[in-house]
Each structure stands twice: as C-alpha cells, then as structure tokens.
C-alpha cells in the first residue's frame, strides 16, 4: 500500500519530537542555571519557565501530529 | 494498517481506538446523542461540583481536607489571574477557573484505565481555544477600541521594520488558538497513545515485564503532564487576557 | 483504553471512521454540543455558588486572623499597662514604707532624745546635789579643821601661859588655812 512512503514520512516527522525535547531541555537547563545564580528571583519566574516550555513543546507536538496524520489519516 | 501489523508480527496495535466516540445507546451519533463524551464530561462536571460546592458546604474557618483543596485551587488560579493578567482581569476569574477545572479534571479522569479522555479531541480543545481567542479579541476591541491594533504595531522597533513585524505579529496572533488547542490535545493524545503502544507489546511474554515497567513510568509522566497542560492552558489564557487588557505592554 | 475487540471491529466496520477518531468530523457537532453544555454548567455553578462562597470563606478567615491578631495586640497592651500599674503601685508602696519607716524612726528618735534629755537633767540634778553635798561636807570639814585648829591654838596658847585672844587666833588660823 502507499502507506510505506507515508510511514517513512511519519518516522521523519517523529524525529521532530525528539528535537523539541532538546529545546525543552534547553529551556529548563537555562532556567536552572539562572535560578542557581539568583535563587531569590527563581520563584517569580516559574510561570515564565512553563510558558517557555509550553511553546517549545508545542512545536514538537506539531511534528508528532504530522506523524500521526501520515500514519492514520493519509 | 492495523491488519498489516497483525499479519506481520502477531502483535495488535490499536493506539487510537481509545479515542473513538461511541454512543451510549444505539448506533447513530446525532448532535444531541448521549455518547461517552457526554458521560466523561458529565463526570468531570460532577467532580468539579463535588470539589467546589459539596466540599465547601461547611464554610469552615478551619477548613476540612476537601475544602482546603478547593481553597488551594481558588487561591492558585486567583493569584495567577492577578499576577499575570493584572488586577482588572479579576472579573474573568470565574471563566479562567472554569477552563482550568474542566481541563484538569478531564485530564485526570482520562487517566483512569478504560476511560475516555475528552481533552484528547481536537473538537473539544479547539472550541476551548477559540472561546479564549474570541474573548480576548472582543474584550480587546471593547476595552481599547482601535488602540488594540497597537499590539501589532511595535513602536519600540525601527520604523522600517515595523510593517514586517506587524505581519509576523498578526500571523502569530491568529496561530494562537491553533497552538493553544493542539498543544493540549496533542500532549494528552500522545501520552495515551504511547501507553497503548507499550500495552500492545505486552502481548509478547518476553518483553511484557519491560512493557509493564514502561507503562508505569509513562503513567507517572502522564499524571504530571495532565496537570502541567491544564496549568499551561490556563496561564496562556491569562497571558492573552493581559494582551487584551493592556495591549501597550 | 476502551479497546475491546467488538469496539475495534465496529471501528473497522464503520465506513466513515478514518484512522484518527479525532478527525472524524461527524462526531464534532456532538462533542461541541456536550462541551458547551458542560462548560455552561460548570461556569454557572462556579460563578453563582462555589467561587463567592470560597471567596467569602477566605475573607472571613482573613478577618478572623486580623481580629485575633488585634485582640492579641490588645491583650499585650493591657498586660503592659497592668505591668506599669503594678510597677507604679510597687513604687508607691515602697515610698510609703520608706515614709512610715522614717516617721517611726523620727518618733522613736524623738522619744529617745526626750528620754536622754530627761536622763541628762536628772544626772545634772544628781550631780548638782552631789556637788552640793560634797561642798557642804568640805565646808563643814574646813570649819571643823578651823575649829580644831582654833581650839588647839587656844589650848597651846593657854598651855604656854599666854592669854588667848580669840579674835587674833581666829585671824591667824584663817591666814594659815588660806596659805
């Protein structure tokens, strides 16, 4: 079935999820580095941290969605 | 696709079947048919009412356990609205609270085995996100009139760059409901599908212990995700509300 | 997790169901309808009953805590006042005690002084009496000596064959006694 090509595409798109994981880790790591330098300011910035993580993760979710669409809907 | 998997390896993967909308009675789905969506949304509403209404009937100065959970949720969201969106956004507090409680209870109810996760459906999350988008746009124009458009006209940037930035801002403004909704549904759906895939591997006796361990680990991360996604949805709602109320930053 | 095999079969059997149930647009109307119902129910319940109630409870608690803190402050103030009053009473009592002691001391001193004065007067009297007695005795002794001397002189003069002139003898005796 033509699904074979679509499966390859889904696998490629799935890589995006892992790359997004790099982004999320980057956000969290930099937050931690900043928080250890100035712990008193860390508590007020957790909301910003979550917003940043959410934006980074959303793009990974997009690629996951593309993978799902290639697997099931195309 | 599923048949191919069956014939190829003997394993049965149906990771998406858990999201099928089924009528509770009969076969046909009209717009009014009670389905499993109805059931689990109703349960979520019941949980919200049980926590926020029946949990607080005592109105005790020294709260009971359930009442202190309700007060914790109240204080959490109230502080978020006040801190992120500003003091004048407090009148949207019941609205934000509704979104948060609905999402958090839907996510947690969806973690019960054999249950149905309403927030994994784009139909649901897109409506939630569009409600926020429409609220923000309408409130922005009512509150600020034409000045609301200054949100797209970045006065701190050089004049030559402003039209380009305006286009970017405009696009990102209209992408908001898309990312807002797909983030929630995608996260929830991804976690559940991954658990389901691991469950499919459990049919092989050799890998089933690994598979069960993996399911347990994923379940733990899903509990975290269930709360964090509700939190993120709520705090982004607050951020967008801030844009509507104070577009000049 | 609702994958029972009949359900899966039904999903496969359904003509309209694509691979992703999320993209099965025939169920969207149904989901959106029930979502709106749920949201409206939750919103009404929260905004009419739950949130005002919890807000009131939190405000009550805040007020109670503030009131309790005020009461505690009040009590502390009163304790401080009581301590001050106690200190004042103590100081007054101490002053009173000092005053009474001084008074008593003064009274006793006066009594003692009077007694001493009386005693002094008595002693002076006795002394005077004694001195007078001594003086009398001494005078009488002197007189006796003069008498004895006169008599002896008379007798001596008479024994020597002279004629004793009483006045001369007396003068001589007096002269001798003075010397």
mmCIF file of C-alpha atoms in Angstrom, chain A residues 1 4 7 46-48 50-51 54-55 57-58 61-62 64-65 68 71-72, chain B residues 1 4 15-16 122 179 182-183 186-187 189-190 228-229 231-232 235-236 239:
data_model
loop_
_atom_site.group_PDB
_atom_site.id
_atom_site.type_symbol
_atom_site.label_atom_id
_atom_site.label_comp_id
_atom_site.label_asym_id
_atom_site.label_seq_id
_atom_site.Cartn_x
_atom_site.Cartn_y
_atom_site.Cartn_z
ATOM 1 C CA UNK A 1 0.000 0.000 0.000
ATOM 2 C CA UNK A 4 5.042 2.585 3.017
ATOM 3 C CA UNK A 7 5.413 5.505 7.163
ATOM 4 C CA UNK A 46 8.381 29.707 37.209
ATOM 5 C CA UNK A 47 5.361 30.919 35.223
ATOM 6 C CA UNK A 48 7.693 32.185 32.508
ATOM 7 C CA UNK A 50 6.288 26.934 31.986
ATOM 8 C CA UNK A 51 5.261 29.283 29.193
ATOM 9 C CA UNK A 54 4.912 25.054 26.546
ATOM 10 C CA UNK A 55 5.959 26.979 23.436
ATOM 11 C CA UNK A 57 6.902 21.612 23.350
ATOM 12 C CA UNK A 58 4.014 22.755 21.156
ATOM 13 C CA UNK A 61 3.671 18.185 19.346
ATOM 14 C CA UNK A 62 3.074 19.630 15.860
ATOM 15 C CA UNK A 64 4.055 14.378 16.367
ATOM 16 C CA UNK A 65 0.726 15.379 14.898
ATOM 17 C CA UNK A 68 0.030 10.702 13.324
ATOM 18 C CA UNK A 71 0.155 7.109 9.881
ATOM 19 C CA UNK A 72 -3.592 7.207 10.155
ATOM 20 C CA UNK B 1 -2.726 -0.541 8.726
ATOM 21 C CA UNK B 4 -0.880 -5.264 8.291
ATOM 22 C CA UNK B 15 -3.366 3.004 19.853
ATOM 23 C CA UNK B 16 -6.090 5.310 18.563
ATOM 24 C CA UNK B 122 -9.386 18.495 18.769
ATOM 25 C CA UNK B 179 -1.145 26.084 19.030
ATOM 26 C CA UNK B 182 -3.188 21.373 19.567
ATOM 27 C CA UNK B 183 -0.719 21.630 22.470
ATOM 28 C CA UNK B 186 -1.552 16.593 21.294
ATOM 29 C CA UNK B 187 0.095 16.170 24.687
ATOM 30 C CA UNK B 189 -3.270 12.085 22.981
ATOM 31 C CA UNK B 190 0.463 11.392 22.622
ATOM 32 C CA UNK B 228 1.018 20.851 33.618
ATOM 33 C CA UNK B 229 -1.036 21.061 30.423
ATOM 34 C CA UNK B 231 -1.711 24.863 34.058
ATOM 35 C CA UNK B 232 -0.153 25.912 30.754
ATOM 36 C CA UNK B 235 -1.614 30.623 32.192
ATOM 37 C CA UNK B 236 -1.584 31.202 28.421
ATOM 38 C CA UNK B 239 -1.227 35.986 29.118
#
